[in-house]
Amino acid sequence: MANLKEIKLQIGSVKNTQKTTKAMKLVSSAKLTRTRQLSDQAKSYAGKINDVLSDIATRVSKVQDDGNIGKAFIANDNPKTVDIVFVTADKGLCGGFNMATIKTVSKMMDEYSAKGTTVRLRAAGRKGVDYFNFQGVDLHQSVSDLSSAPEYDRAADFINDVVEDFNNGTTDKVVVVYNGFLNMLTQEIRVRELLPISLENADLSEASSMLNIEPDDDEEVLNELTGKYIDFNMYYALIDSLAAEHSARMQAMEAATKNAKEKVDSLTVEYNKARQAAITTELIEIISGVESLK
């Protein structure tokens, strides 16, 4: 049986770990509250941008002779080159949050490669960057301090190179992959085709128009709004991923705290048994000594 001093040191060490994990859970909870508020606002704004973009794109397509409103809106079912933009956390201690995204990206790479499609990876988040670097996979673009502190301007700068490559024909499709916030207990992998932009769900009726602009201005507004749409959807992906990260870390730290408590309880029982055994041994030795003196 382990030495009493060793068991006592183990109990102290586990209790310190328990305090740390409990504190980390509280910190993640506070951060999640703030991030969720920002995510809800961003989601509402993104929804409005999507509606307005669909509205203008539909109007422009009606006045084009061939219905062509630009490459950004032309579906491509057989892309030769695909950019996969994925978001992971900069830190760990959040369970399987990062690996869920990494596994999804790896699976997509295999599927595209099987079709003969060239895949380029663009990563936001240290964990994803470190993983693929370790695997010897080249990253076309990477940033390690954006997912933990999303900013609109930095998100726009990050996605700008992606858009340029798409517009000049270097790539044919852009897909965004991240682990998003579903609720306090659940995260959900989200795969979105950022480019080309799909208008499948757009309401094409004249009555659906939300804007009062001159027809001659439609294309100019569409081009401007397309850029805003892409920038903001990248920003929203970062915000949504950050909310999910805090949620996952809360769960991981709660589980760790619970495990630490169970370990302390187990060690305490072991300590009491060892102490009782030591006392019993001492009593036997005393009684044996007394008996020997008789």
Coordinates of N, CA and C in Angstrom, one line a residue, residues 82-88 101 105 108 119-124 141 158-159 162-163 173-178 190-192 194 234 237-238:
V82 N -9.9 23.6 -55.6 CA -10.8 24.0 -54.6 C -9.9 24.5 -53.4
D83 N -10.3 25.7 -52.9 CA -9.7 26.2 -51.7 C -10.6 25.8 -50.5
I84 N -10.0 25.1 -49.5 CA -10.8 24.8 -48.3 C -10.2 25.7 -47.2
V85 N -11.1 26.6 -46.7 CA -10.7 27.5 -45.6 C -11.3 27.0 -44.4
F86 N -10.5 26.6 -43.4 CA -11.0 26.0 -42.2 C -10.5 26.8 -40.9
V87 N -11.4 26.7 -39.9 CA -11.1 27.4 -38.6 C -11.0 26.4 -37.5
T88 N -9.9 26.5 -36.7 CA -9.7 25.8 -35.5 C -9.4 26.8 -34.4
T101 N -13.1 19.3 -36.6 CA -12.9 20.1 -37.8 C -11.8 19.5 -38.7
V105 N -12.0 18.2 -42.6 CA -11.2 18.7 -43.7 C -10.4 17.6 -44.3
M108 N -12.6 15.6 -46.6 CA -12.9 16.4 -47.8 C -11.8 16.3 -48.8
V119 N -6.6 20.4 -54.2 CA -7.1 21.0 -53.0 C -6.0 21.8 -52.4
R120 N -6.4 23.1 -52.0 CA -5.4 23.9 -51.3 C -6.1 24.3 -50.0
L121 N -5.2 24.2 -48.9 CA -5.8 24.5 -47.5 C -5.4 25.9 -47.1
R122 N -6.3 26.6 -46.5 CA -6.1 27.9 -45.8 C -6.6 27.8 -44.4
A123 N -5.7 28.0 -43.4 CA -6.1 27.7 -42.0 C -6.1 28.9 -41.2
A124 N -7.1 29.0 -40.3 CA -7.1 30.0 -39.3 C -7.2 29.3 -38.0
Q141 N -2.1 29.0 -47.0 CA -2.2 30.3 -46.2 C -2.5 29.9 -44.8
F158 N -7.8 38.3 -44.5 CA -7.5 36.9 -44.6 C -8.2 36.3 -45.8
I159 N -9.4 36.7 -46.0 CA -10.2 36.1 -47.1 C -9.9 36.8 -48.4
V162 N -8.1 34.8 -51.0 CA -8.9 33.7 -51.5 C -9.8 34.2 -52.6
V163 N -10.4 35.3 -52.4 CA -11.4 35.9 -53.4 C -10.6 36.3 -54.7
K173 N -13.6 27.0 -56.7 CA -14.6 26.9 -55.6 C -13.9 27.2 -54.3
V174 N -14.6 27.8 -53.4 CA -14.1 28.1 -52.0 C -15.1 27.5 -51.0
V175 N -14.6 26.7 -50.1 CA -15.4 26.1 -49.1 C -14.9 26.4 -47.7
V176 N -15.8 26.8 -46.8 CA -15.4 27.2 -45.4 C -15.9 26.1 -44.5
V177 N -15.0 25.6 -43.7 CA -15.3 24.5 -42.7 C -14.9 25.0 -41.3
Y178 N -15.9 24.8 -40.4 CA -15.6 25.1 -39.0 C -16.6 24.4 -38.1
R190 N -19.8 22.7 -39.6 CA -20.5 23.4 -40.7 C -19.6 23.5 -41.9
V191 N -20.1 23.1 -43.0 CA -19.4 23.2 -44.3 C -20.2 24.1 -45.2
R192 N -19.7 25.2 -45.6 CA -20.4 26.2 -46.4 C -19.6 26.5 -47.7
L194 N -18.6 29.0 -50.0 CA -18.6 30.5 -49.9 C -18.6 31.1 -51.4
M234 N -17.0 35.3 -43.6 CA -15.8 34.8 -43.0 C -15.7 35.2 -41.5
A237 N -18.1 33.1 -39.4 CA -17.6 31.8 -39.2 C -16.6 31.8 -38.0
L238 N -15.7 32.8 -37.9 CA -14.8 32.9 -36.8 C -15.5 33.2 -35.5

